[in-house]
Short mmCIF file of C-alpha atoms in Angstrom, two decimals:
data_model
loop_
_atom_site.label_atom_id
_atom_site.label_comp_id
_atom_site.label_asym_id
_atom_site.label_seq_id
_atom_site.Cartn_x
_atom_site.Cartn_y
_atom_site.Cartn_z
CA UNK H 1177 67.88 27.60 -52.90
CA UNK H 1178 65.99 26.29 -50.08
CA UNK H 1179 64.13 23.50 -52.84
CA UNK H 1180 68.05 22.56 -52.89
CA UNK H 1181 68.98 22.63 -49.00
CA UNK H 1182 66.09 19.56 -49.02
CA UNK H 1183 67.86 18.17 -51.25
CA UNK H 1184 71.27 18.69 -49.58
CA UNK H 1185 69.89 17.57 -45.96
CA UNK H 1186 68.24 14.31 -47.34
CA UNK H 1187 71.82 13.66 -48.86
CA UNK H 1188 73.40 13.99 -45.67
CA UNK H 1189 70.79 11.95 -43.74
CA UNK H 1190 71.63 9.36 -46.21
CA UNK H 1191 75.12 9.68 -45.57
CA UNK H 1192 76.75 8.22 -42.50
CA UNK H 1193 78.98 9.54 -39.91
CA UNK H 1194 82.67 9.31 -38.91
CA UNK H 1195 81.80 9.94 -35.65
CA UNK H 1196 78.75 11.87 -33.20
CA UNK H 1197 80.75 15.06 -33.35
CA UNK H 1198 80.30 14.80 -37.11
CA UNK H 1199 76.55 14.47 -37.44
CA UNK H 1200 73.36 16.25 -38.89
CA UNK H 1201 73.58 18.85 -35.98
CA UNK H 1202 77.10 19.80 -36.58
CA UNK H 1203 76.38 19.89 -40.31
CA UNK H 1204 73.57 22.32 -39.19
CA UNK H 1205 75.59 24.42 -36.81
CA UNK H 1206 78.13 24.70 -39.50
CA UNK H 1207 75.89 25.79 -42.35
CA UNK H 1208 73.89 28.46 -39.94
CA UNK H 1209 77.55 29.85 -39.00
CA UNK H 1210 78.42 29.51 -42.89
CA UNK H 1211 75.36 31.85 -44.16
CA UNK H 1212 75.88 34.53 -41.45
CA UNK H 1213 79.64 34.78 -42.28
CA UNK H 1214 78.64 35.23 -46.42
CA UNK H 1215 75.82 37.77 -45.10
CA UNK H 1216 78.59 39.61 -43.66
CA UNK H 1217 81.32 39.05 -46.14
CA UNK H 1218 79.26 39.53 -49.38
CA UNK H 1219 79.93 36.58 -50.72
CA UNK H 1220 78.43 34.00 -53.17
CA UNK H 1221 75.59 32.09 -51.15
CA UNK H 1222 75.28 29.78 -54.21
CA UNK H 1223 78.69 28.53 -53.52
CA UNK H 1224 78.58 28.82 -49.61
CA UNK H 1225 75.77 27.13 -48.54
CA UNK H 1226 75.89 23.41 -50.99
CA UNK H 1227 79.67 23.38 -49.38
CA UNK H 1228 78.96 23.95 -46.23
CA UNK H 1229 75.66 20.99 -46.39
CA UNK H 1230 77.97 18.57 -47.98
CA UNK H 1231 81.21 19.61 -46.55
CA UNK H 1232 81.67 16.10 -44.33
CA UNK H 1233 79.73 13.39 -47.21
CA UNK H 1234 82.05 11.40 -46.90
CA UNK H 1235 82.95 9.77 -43.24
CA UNK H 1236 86.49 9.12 -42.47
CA UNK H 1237 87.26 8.46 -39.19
CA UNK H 1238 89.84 11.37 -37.32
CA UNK H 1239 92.45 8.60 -36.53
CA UNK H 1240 91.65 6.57 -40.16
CA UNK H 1241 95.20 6.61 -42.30
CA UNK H 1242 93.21 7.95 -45.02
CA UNK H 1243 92.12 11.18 -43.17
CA UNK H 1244 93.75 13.43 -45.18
CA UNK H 1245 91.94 12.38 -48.31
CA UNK H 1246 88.86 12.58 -46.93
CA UNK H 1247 87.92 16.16 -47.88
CA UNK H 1248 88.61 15.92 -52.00
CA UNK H 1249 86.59 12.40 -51.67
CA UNK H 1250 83.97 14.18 -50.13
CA UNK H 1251 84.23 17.30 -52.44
CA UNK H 1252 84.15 14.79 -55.20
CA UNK H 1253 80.89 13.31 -54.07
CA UNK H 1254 79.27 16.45 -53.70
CA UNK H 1255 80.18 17.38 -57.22
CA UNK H 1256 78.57 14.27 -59.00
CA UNK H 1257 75.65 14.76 -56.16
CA UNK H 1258 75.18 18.20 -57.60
CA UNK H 1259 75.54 17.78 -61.05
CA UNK H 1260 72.69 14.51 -60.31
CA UNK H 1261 70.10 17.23 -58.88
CA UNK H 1262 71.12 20.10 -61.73
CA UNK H 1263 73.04 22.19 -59.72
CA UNK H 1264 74.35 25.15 -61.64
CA UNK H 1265 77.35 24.39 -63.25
CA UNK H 1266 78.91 27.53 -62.92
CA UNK H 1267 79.08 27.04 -59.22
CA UNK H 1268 80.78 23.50 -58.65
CA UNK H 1269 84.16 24.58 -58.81
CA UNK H 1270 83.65 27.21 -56.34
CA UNK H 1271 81.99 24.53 -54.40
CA UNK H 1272 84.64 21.49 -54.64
CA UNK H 1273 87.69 23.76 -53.86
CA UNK H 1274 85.57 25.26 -50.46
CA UNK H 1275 84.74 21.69 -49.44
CA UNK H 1276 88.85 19.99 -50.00
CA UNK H 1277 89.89 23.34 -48.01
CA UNK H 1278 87.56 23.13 -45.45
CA UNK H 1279 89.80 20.52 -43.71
CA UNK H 1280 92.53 20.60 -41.53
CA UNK H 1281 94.10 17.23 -42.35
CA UNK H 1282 93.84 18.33 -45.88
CA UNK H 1283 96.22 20.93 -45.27
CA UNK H 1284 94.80 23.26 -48.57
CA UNK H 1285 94.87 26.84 -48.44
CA UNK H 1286 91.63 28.39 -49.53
CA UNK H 1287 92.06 30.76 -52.18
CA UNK H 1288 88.50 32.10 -52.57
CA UNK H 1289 86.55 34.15 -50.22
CA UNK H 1290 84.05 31.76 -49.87
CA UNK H 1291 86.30 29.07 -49.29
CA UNK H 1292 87.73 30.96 -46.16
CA UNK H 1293 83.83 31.26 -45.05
CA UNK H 1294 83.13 27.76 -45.02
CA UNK H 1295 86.52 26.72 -43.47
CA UNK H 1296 85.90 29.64 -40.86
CA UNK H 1297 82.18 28.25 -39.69
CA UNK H 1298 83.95 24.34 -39.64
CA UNK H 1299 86.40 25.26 -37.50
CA UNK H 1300 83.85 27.78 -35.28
CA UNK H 1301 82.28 24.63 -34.35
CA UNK H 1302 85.58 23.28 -33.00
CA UNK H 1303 85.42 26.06 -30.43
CA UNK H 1304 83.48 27.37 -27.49
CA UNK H 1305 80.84 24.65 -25.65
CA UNK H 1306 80.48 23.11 -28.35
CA UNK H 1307 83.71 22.62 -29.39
CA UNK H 1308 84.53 21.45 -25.87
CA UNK H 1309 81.87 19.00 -25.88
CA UNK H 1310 82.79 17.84 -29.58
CA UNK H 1311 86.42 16.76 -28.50
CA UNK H 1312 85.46 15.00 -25.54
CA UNK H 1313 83.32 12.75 -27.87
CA UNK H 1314 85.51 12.58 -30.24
CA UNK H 1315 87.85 11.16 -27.86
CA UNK H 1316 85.83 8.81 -26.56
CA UNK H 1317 85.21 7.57 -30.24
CA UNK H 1318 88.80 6.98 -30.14
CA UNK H 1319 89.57 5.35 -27.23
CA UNK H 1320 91.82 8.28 -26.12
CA UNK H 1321 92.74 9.15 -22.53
CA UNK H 1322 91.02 12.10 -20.71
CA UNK H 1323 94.48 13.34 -19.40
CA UNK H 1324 97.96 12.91 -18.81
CA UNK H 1325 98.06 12.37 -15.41
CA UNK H 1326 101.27 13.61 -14.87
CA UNK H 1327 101.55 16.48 -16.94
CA UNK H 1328 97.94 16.89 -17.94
CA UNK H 1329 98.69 20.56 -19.65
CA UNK H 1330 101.67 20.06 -21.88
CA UNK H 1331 103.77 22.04 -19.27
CA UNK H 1332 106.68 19.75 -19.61
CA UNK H 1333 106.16 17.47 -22.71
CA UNK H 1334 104.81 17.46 -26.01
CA UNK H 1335 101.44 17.39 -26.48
CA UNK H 1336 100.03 13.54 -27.85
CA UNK H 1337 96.21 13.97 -29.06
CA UNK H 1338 96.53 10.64 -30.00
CA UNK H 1339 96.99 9.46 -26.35
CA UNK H 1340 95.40 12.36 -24.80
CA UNK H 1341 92.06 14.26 -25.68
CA UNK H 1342 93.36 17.09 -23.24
CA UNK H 1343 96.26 17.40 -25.30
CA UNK H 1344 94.15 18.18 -28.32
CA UNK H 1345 93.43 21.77 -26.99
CA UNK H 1346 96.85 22.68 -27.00
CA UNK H 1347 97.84 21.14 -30.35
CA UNK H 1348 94.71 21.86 -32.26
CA UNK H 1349 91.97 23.79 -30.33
CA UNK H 1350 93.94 26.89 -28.75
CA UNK H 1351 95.05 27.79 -32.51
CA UNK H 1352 92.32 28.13 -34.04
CA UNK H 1353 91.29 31.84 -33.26
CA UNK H 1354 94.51 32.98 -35.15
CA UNK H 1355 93.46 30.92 -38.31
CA UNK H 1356 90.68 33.02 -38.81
CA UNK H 1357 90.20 34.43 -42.30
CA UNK H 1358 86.92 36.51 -41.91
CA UNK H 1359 86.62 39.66 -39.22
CA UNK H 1360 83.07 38.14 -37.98
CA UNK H 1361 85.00 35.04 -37.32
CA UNK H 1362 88.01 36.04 -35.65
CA UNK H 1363 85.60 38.22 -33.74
CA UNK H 1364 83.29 35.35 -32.64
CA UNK H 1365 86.47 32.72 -32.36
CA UNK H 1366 88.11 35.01 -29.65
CA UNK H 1367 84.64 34.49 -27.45
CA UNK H 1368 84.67 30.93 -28.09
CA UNK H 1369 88.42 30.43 -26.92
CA UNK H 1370 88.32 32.67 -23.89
CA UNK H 1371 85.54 30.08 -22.77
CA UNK H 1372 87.74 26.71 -23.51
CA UNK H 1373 90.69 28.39 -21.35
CA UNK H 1374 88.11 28.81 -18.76
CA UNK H 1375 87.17 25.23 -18.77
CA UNK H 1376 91.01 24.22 -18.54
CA UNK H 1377 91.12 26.48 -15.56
CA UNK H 1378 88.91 24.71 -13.88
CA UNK H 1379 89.82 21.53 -14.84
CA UNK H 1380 93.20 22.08 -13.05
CA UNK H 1381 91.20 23.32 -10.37
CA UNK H 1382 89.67 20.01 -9.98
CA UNK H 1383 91.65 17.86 -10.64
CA UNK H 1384 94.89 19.14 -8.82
CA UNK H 1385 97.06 17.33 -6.30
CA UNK H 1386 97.70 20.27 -3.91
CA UNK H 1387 95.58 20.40 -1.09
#
């Protein structure tokens, strides 16, 4: 395997980004969290780890019309990457249905235990510090605003991520820890979301009007 992972992080190197939230370190992160959730689980490293390297090979921007394709494009690349480098063929499709289900604009259930694994350590890295630091850039990418400055934590109104990064927590981010599939994940996620309520806390703090 680890001949392979060369092979998988030259791929990746080769392969540009949607966005600096969506480069070689988060591919890393993902693919360190990915291993130690199969460790755990029992599951089929063989399937886990090409997934979780080539999970993002294809860069689609988050507010691109064609987001929700982007995960059986990329899943589709990896495929005819792997069968290129004489991956086992037993394995791919384990591997293509982990990668399309990875994604949330995807909307596709995983159905195999390794496909919950690698969607689990994706959407780890949308939590915590990270996953803090990760929206704000991805907002910026966007153009997005930090805050509604009216109603800056959807106390009143609908959240709009597509106007508001701030917004994003409580339409995406805050979720996430209930999506969970694996007990070392759900375990980890609670951790991670604790900390982003935190950092709302204190945003209010700081930025509030009373004296």
């Amino acid at each position: 395997m680890k001949q392979f992972e060369e092979a998988f992080k030259e791929f990746m190197l080769d392969t540009p980004f949607a966005d600096t939230a969506h480069d070689l370190s988060h591919i890393q992160r993902v693919v360190k969290t990915a291993k130690q959730l199969a460790i755990a689980e029992s599951a089929d490293l063989d399937i886990v780890i090409p997934a979780a390297w080539l999970h993002d090979c294809v860069a689609v921007a988050k507010n691109h019309p064609d987001r929700a394709l982007a995960s059986k494009m990329a899943a589709d690349k990896a495929e005819r990457f792997l069968i290129e480098i004489g991956y086992p063929q037993d394995k791919l499709e384990g591997i293509h249905h982990a990668i399309v289900a990875h994604s949330f604009s995807a909307n596709v259930t995983p159905t195999t235990l390794e496909a919950k694994i690698v969607q689990d350590a994706d959407r780890m890295d949308a939590l915590g510090a990270i996953g803090v630091s990760r929206c704000m850039k991805v907002g910026g990418a966007i153009a997005r605003h930090l805050y509604h400055t009216e109603d800056p934590f959807c106390r009143t109104r609908e959240p709009d991520d597509k106007s508001y990064t701030i917004d994003h927590f409580f339409v995406k981010l805050l979720h996430i820890e209930s999506q969970m599939h694996t007990q070392a994940a759900q375990k980890e996620a609670k951790k991670r979301t604790e900390f982003m309520r935190l950092f709302l806390d204190e945003l209010g703090r700081e930025i509030s009007n009373e004296a």
